[in-house]
PDB file of C-alpha atoms in Angstrom:
ATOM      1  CA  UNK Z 162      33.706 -47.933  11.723  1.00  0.00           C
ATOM      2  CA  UNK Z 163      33.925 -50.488  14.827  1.00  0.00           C
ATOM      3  CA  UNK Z 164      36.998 -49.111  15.473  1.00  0.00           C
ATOM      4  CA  UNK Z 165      36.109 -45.684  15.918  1.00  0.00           C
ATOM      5  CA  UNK Z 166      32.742 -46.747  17.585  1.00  0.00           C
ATOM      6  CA  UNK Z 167      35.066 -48.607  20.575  1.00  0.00           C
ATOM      7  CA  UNK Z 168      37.403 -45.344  20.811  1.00  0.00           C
ATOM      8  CA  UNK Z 169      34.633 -42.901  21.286  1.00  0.00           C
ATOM      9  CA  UNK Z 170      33.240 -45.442  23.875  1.00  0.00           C
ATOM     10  CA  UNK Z 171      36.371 -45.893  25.524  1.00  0.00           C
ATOM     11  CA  UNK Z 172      36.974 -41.581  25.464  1.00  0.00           C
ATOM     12  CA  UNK Z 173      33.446 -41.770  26.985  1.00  0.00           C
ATOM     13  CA  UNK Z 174      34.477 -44.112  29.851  1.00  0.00           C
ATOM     14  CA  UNK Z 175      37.462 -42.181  30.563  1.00  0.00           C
ATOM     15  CA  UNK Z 176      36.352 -38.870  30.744  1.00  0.00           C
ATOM     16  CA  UNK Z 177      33.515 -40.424  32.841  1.00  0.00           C
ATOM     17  CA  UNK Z 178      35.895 -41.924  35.361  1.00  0.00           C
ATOM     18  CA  UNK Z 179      37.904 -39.027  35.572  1.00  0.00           C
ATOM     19  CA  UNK Z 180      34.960 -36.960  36.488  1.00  0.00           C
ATOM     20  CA  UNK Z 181      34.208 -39.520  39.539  1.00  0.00           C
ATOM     21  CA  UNK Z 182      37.600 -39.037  41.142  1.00  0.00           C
ATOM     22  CA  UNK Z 183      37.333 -36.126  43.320  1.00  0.00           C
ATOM     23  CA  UNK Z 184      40.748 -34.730  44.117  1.00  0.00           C
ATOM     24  CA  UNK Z 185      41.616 -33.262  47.747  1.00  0.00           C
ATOM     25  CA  UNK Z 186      42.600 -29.443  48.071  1.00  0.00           C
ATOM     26  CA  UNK Z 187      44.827 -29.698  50.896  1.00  0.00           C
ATOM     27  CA  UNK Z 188      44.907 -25.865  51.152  1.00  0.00           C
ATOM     28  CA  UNK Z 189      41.521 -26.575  52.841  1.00  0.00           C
ATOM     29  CA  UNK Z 190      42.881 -28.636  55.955  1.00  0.00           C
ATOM     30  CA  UNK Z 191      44.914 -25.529  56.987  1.00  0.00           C
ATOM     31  CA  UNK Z 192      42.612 -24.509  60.687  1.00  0.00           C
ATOM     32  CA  UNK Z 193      41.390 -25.839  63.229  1.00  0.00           C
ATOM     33  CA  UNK Z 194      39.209 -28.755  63.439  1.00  0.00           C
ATOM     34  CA  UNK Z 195      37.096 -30.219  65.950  1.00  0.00           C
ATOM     35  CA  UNK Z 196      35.860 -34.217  66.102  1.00  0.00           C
ATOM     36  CA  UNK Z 197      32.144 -34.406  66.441  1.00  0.00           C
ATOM     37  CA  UNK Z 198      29.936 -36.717  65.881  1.00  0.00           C
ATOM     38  CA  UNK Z 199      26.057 -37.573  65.725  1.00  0.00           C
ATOM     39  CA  UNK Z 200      25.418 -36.896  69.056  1.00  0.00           C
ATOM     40  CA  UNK Z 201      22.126 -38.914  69.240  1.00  0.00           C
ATOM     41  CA  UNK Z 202      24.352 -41.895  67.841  1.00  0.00           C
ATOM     42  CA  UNK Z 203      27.995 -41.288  69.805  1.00  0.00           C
ATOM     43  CA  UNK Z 204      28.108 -38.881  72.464  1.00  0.00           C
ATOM     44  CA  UNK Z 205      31.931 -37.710  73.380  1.00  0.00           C
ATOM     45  CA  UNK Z 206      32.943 -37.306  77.156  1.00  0.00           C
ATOM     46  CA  UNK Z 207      35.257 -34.330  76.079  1.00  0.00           C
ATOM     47  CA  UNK Z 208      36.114 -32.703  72.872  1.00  0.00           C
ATOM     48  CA  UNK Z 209      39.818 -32.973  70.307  1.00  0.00           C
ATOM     49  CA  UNK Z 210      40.732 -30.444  68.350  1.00  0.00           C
ATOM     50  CA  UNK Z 211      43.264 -30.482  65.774  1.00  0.00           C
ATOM     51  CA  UNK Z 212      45.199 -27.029  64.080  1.00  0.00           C
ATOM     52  CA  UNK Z 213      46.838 -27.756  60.705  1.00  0.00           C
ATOM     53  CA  UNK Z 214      49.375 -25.012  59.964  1.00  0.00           C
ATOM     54  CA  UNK Z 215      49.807 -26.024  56.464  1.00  0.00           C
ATOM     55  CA  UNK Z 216      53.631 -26.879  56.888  1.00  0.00           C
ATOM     56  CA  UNK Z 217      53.076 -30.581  58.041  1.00  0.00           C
ATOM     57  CA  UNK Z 218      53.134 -29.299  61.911  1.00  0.00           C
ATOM     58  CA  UNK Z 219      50.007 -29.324  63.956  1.00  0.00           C
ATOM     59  CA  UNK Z 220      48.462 -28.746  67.807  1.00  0.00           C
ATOM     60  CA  UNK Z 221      46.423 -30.840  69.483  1.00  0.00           C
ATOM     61  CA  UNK Z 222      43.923 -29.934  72.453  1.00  0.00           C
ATOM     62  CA  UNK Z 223      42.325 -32.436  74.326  1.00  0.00           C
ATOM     63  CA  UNK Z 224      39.176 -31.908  76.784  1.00  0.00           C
ATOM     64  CA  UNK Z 225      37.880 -34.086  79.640  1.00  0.00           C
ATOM     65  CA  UNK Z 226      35.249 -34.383  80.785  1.00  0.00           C
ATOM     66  CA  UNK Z 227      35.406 -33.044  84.451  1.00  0.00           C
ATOM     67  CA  UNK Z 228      38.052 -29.676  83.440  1.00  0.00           C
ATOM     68  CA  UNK Z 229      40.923 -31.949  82.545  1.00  0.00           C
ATOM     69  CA  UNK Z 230      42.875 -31.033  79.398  1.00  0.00           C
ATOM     70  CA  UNK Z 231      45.996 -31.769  77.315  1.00  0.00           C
ATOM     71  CA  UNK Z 232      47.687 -30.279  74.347  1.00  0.00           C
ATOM     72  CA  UNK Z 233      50.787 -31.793  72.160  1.00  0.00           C
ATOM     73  CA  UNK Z 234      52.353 -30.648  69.294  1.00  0.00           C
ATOM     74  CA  UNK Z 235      53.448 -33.148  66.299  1.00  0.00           C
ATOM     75  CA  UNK Z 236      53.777 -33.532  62.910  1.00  0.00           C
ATOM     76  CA  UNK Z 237      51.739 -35.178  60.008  1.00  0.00           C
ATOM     77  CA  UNK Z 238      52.857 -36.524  56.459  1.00  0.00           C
ATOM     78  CA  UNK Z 239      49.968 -36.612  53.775  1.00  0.00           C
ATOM     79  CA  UNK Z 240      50.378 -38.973  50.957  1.00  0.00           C
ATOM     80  CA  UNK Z 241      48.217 -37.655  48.244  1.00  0.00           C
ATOM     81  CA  UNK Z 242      49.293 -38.937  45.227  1.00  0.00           C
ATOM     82  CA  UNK Z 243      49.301 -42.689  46.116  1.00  0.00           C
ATOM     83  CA  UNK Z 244      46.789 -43.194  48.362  1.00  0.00           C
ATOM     84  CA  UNK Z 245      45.556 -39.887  49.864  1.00  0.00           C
ATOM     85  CA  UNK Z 246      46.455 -40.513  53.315  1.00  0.00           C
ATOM     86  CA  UNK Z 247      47.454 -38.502  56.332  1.00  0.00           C
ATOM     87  CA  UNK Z 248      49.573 -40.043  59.216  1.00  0.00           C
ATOM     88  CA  UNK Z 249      49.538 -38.374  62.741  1.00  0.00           C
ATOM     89  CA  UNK Z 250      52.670 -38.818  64.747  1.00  0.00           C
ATOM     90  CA  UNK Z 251      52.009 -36.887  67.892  1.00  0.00           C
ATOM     91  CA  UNK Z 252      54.729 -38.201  70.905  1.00  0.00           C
ATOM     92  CA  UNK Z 253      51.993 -38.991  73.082  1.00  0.00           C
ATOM     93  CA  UNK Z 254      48.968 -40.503  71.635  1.00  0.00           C
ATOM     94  CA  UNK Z 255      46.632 -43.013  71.310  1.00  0.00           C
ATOM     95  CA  UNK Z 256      46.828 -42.157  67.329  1.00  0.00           C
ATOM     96  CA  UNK Z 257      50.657 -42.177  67.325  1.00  0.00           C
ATOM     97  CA  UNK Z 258      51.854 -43.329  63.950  1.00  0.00           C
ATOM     98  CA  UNK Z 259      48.507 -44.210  62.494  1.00  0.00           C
ATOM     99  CA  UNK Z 260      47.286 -43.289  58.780  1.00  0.00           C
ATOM    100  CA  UNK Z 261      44.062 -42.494  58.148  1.00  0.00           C
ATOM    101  CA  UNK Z 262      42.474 -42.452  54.395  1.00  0.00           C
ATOM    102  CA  UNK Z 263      40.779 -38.647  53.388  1.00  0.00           C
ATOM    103  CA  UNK Z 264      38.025 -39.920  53.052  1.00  0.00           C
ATOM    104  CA  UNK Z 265      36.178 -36.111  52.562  1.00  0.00           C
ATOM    105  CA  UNK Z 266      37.761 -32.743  53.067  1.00  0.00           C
ATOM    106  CA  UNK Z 267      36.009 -29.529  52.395  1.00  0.00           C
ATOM    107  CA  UNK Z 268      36.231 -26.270  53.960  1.00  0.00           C
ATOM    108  CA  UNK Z 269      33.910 -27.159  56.590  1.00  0.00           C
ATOM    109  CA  UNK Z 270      34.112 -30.618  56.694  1.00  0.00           C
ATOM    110  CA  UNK Z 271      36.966 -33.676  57.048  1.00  0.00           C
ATOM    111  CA  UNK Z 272      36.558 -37.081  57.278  1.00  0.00           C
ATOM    112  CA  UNK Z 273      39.139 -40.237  57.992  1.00  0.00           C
ATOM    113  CA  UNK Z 274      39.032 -43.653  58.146  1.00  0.00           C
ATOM    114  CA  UNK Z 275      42.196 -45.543  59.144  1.00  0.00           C
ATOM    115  CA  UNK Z 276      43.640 -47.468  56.759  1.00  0.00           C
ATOM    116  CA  UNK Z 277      42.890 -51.762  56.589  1.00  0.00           C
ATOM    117  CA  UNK Z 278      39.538 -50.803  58.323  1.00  0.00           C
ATOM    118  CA  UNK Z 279      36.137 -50.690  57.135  1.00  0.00           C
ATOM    119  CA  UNK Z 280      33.140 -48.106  58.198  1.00  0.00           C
ATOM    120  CA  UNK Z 281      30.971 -49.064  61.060  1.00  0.00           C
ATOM    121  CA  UNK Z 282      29.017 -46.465  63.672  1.00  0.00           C
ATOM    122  CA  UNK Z 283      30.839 -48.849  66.429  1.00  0.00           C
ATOM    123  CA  UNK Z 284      34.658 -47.452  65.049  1.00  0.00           C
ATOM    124  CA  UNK Z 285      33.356 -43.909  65.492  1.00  0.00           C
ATOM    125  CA  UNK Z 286      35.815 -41.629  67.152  1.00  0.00           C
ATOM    126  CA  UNK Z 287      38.988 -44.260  66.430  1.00  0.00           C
ATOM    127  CA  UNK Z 288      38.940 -46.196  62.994  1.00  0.00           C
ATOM    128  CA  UNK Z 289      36.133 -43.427  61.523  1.00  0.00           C
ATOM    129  CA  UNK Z 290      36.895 -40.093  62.451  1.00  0.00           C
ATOM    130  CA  UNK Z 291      34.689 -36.796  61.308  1.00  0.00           C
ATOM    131  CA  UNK Z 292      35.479 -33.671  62.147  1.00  0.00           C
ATOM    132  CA  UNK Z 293      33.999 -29.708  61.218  1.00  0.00           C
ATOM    133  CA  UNK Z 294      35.908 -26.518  60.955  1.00  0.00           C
ATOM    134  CA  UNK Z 295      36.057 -24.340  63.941  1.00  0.00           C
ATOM    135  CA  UNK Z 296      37.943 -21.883  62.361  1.00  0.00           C
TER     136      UNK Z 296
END
């Protein structure tokens, strides 16, 4: 009897902690995204969009304030079954090379936060990154 009373228990704690891990669809970061924040919190002095083409090649377009803009091409690598990562490795950026967890990605909304960091409103825009569909 205590032996199938601690199986059904432990069936109940798995099935309950598989239900809490929400898996990624990465068919949802295909499009173009644009960082924005809170803008009461962290205003931006330009805007950066990223376009995810779904084969692990993206654009980026870059805004300055004042009519100044750049755009590079690069690549990123996405690590979902270990640690569900993404690393950006444009050639000429401040985020060269840097992986970022998933922390949220839905079809209107992303979220990073680069890895060995914690959250804080004072990393927005570099270690906590949010960004919303554009199209």
């Amino acid at each position: 009897m205590k032996s199938i009373l601690r199986i059904s228990i432990f069936a109940v704690l798995l099935v309950a902690g598989l239900c809490g891990c929400e898996k990624l669809d990465m068919s949802k970061l295909e499009g173009t995204w644009s960082e924005q924040y809170d803008p009461t919190v962290f205003a931006m002095d330009g805007s950066v969009e990223y376009t995810f083409d779904g084969n692990n090649n993206y654009q980026l377009h870059i805004y300055v304030l004042g009519g100044e803009s750049h755009d590079y091409s690069g690549r990123y690598a996405i690590d979902l079954i270990n640690k569900g990562t993404i690393t950006i490795n444009p050639q000429m950026s401040d985020f060269s090379n840097v992986t970022y967890t998933l922390v949220k990605l839905t079809s209107k909304e992303m979220v990073w936060q680069k890895e060995g960091t914690t959250y804080s409103v004072g990393t927005w825009g570099s270690d906590y990154r949010h960004f919303v569909r554009v199209k």
